[in-house]
């Protein structure tokens, strides 16, 4: 290696420039990676928020409105159109014309009494209420348990 005192000022500036270009490249790579990671984290947080909510698919023609879990892919709600647990429970129990999605089974997230099940079953056309009983059993880990 040559003696540092023997390197010209021009060569020193070229070496410095090369080193700074290397540092800039590493910094740009780190920025891209962090930006991608933040985007992925935001997407995960939005997905987790959606999974915790519920949404109602509007009535289409003669078909009644359908209650879905927030993460159900059969219906994409507009941003900010998610219901909280209380609103979804109210829609499921008091709105007799709302039917439950058969794919995401939103009833599984509630522990309903048998009287509520009969109203929901009647509204969805399940005369025996067996679907609701299965939902209650799934909420309780496969154990039917007590139903009021």
C-alpha positions as semicolon CSV with decimal commas, in nm:
position;residue;x (nm);y (nm);z (nm)
1;X;0,000;0,000;0,000
2;X;0,137;0,337;-0,091
3;X;0,232;0,587;0,173
4;X;-0,075;0,811;0,246
5;X;0,141;1,118;0,223
6;X;0,229;1,017;-0,134
7;X;-0,140;0,994;-0,255
8;X;-0,245;1,301;-0,447
9;X;-0,534;1,515;-0,335
10;X;-0,729;1,415;-0,647
11;X;-0,689;1,044;-0,566
12;X;-0,800;1,106;-0,206
13;X;-1,116;1,281;-0,331
14;X;-1,189;0,994;-0,574
15;X;-1,153;0,739;-0,292
16;X;-1,378;0,948;-0,068
17;X;-1,634;0,978;-0,348
18;X;-1,628;0,600;-0,406
19;X;-1,675;0,534;-0,034
20;X;-1,963;0,783;-0,008
21;X;-2,131;0,629;-0,315
22;X;-2,106;0,289;-0,143
23;X;-2,259;0,433;0,176
24;X;-2,536;0,600;-0,026
25;X;-2,616;0,271;-0,197
26;X;-2,637;0,091;0,140
27;X;-2,858;0,367;0,282
28;X;-3,091;0,356;-0,021
29;X;-3,121;-0,022;0,017
30;X;-3,201;0,014;0,388
31;X;-3,465;0,279;0,310
32;X;-3,631;0,054;0,049
33;X;-3,634;-0,242;0,289
34;X;-3,778;-0,038;0,575
35;X;-4,044;0,117;0,350
36;X;-4,150;-0,230;0,232
37;X;-4,157;-0,356;0,590
38;X;-4,371;-0,060;0,705
39;X;-4,612;-0,116;0,416
40;X;-4,641;-0,484;0,509
41;X;-4,699;-0,394;0,877
42;X;-4,974;-0,147;0,781
43;X;-5,138;-0,413;0,564
44;X;-5,124;-0,665;0,851
45;X;-5,272;-0,413;1,094
46;X;-5,555;-0,329;0,852
47;X;-5,621;-0,700;0,797
48;X;-5,626;-0,766;1,173
49;X;-5,868;-0,476;1,221
50;X;-6,090;-0,611;0,943
51;X;-6,084;-0,961;1,091
52;X;-6,212;-0,820;1,420
53;X;-6,508;-0,646;1,253
54;X;-6,822;-0,735;1,063
55;X;-6,979;-0,599;0,747
56;X;-7,323;-0,609;0,588
57;X;-7,355;-0,678;0,218
58;X;-7,640;-0,458;0,092
59;X;-7,960;-0,602;-0,046
60;X;-7,936;-0,697;-0,415
61;X;-8,264;-0,731;-0,600
62;X;-8,473;-0,983;-0,408
63;X;-8,177;-1,119;-0,207
64;X;-8,171;-0,997;0,155
65;X;-7,868;-0,825;0,312
66;X;-7,597;-1,064;0,431
67;X;-7,387;-1,031;0,748
68;X;-7,018;-1,120;0,696
69;X;-6,707;-1,130;0,915
70;X;-6,472;-0,844;0,833
71;X;-6,214;-1,069;0,670
72;X;-6,463;-1,259;0,451
73;X;-6,349;-1,251;0,089
74;X;-6,696;-1,310;-0,058
75;X;-6,784;-0,942;-0,009
76;X;-6,543;-0,649;-0,012
77;X;-6,679;-0,359;0,195
78;X;-6,570;-0,002;0,135
79;X;-6,307;0,136;0,372
80;X;-6,449;0,239;0,707
81;X;-6,767;0,037;0,660
82;X;-6,689;-0,218;0,933
83;X;-6,926;-0,274;1,222
84;X;-6,812;-0,333;1,577
85;X;-6,928;-0,634;1,782
86;X;-7,228;-0,457;1,931
87;X;-7,353;-0,328;1,597
88;X;-7,309;-0,669;1,433
89;X;-7,488;-0,846;1,718
90;X;-7,773;-0,596;1,695
91;X;-7,801;-0,653;1,320
92;X;-7,794;-1,031;1,366
93;X;-8,060;-1,035;1,637
94;X;-8,292;-0,747;1,558
95;X;-8,288;-0,724;1,183
96;X;-8,498;-1,022;1,080
97;X;-8,423;-0,968;0,712
98;X;-8,044;-1,002;0,750
99;X;-7,908;-1,349;0,670
100;X;-7,572;-1,490;0,771
101;X;-7,292;-1,568;0,526
102;X;-7,248;-1,942;0,493
103;X;-6,876;-1,908;0,415
104;X;-6,745;-1,701;0,708
105;X;-7,021;-1,797;0,959
106;X;-7,044;-1,470;1,153
107;X;-7,262;-1,634;1,419
108;X;-6,959;-1,830;1,540
109;X;-6,825;-1,512;1,698
110;X;-7,129;-1,471;1,922
111;X;-7,262;-1,684;2,206
112;X;-7,634;-1,663;2,133
113;X;-7,919;-1,797;2,345
114;X;-8,161;-2,048;2,188
115;X;-8,436;-1,783;2,157
116;X;-8,204;-1,565;1,952
117;X;-8,105;-1,871;1,748
118;X;-8,468;-1,945;1,662
119;X;-8,523;-1,588;1,542
120;X;-8,204;-1,598;1,335
121;X;-8,288;-1,944;1,202
122;X;-8,638;-1,835;1,104
123;X;-8,502;-1,528;0,926
124;X;-8,247;-1,736;0,734
125;X;-8,494;-2,010;0,644
126;X;-8,339;-2,273;0,876
127;X;-8,658;-2,402;1,033
128;X;-8,485;-2,638;1,277
129;X;-8,224;-2,387;1,393
130;X;-7,955;-2,652;1,353
131;X;-7,711;-2,410;1,192
132;X;-7,722;-2,183;1,496
133;X;-7,674;-2,481;1,731
134;X;-7,365;-2,581;1,536
135;X;-7,241;-2,223;1,559
136;X;-7,293;-2,215;1,937
137;X;-7,115;-2,549;1,969
138;X;-6,823;-2,420;1,764
139;X;-6,798;-2,108;1,982
140;X;-6,782;-2,330;2,291
141;X;-6,514;-2,555;2,143
142;X;-6,744;-2,830;2,020
143;X;-6,932;-2,859;2,350
144;X;-7,298;-2,763;2,309
145;X;-7,329;-2,646;2,670
146;X;-7,628;-2,466;2,815
147;X;-7,852;-2,263;2,583
148;X;-8,110;-2,028;2,736
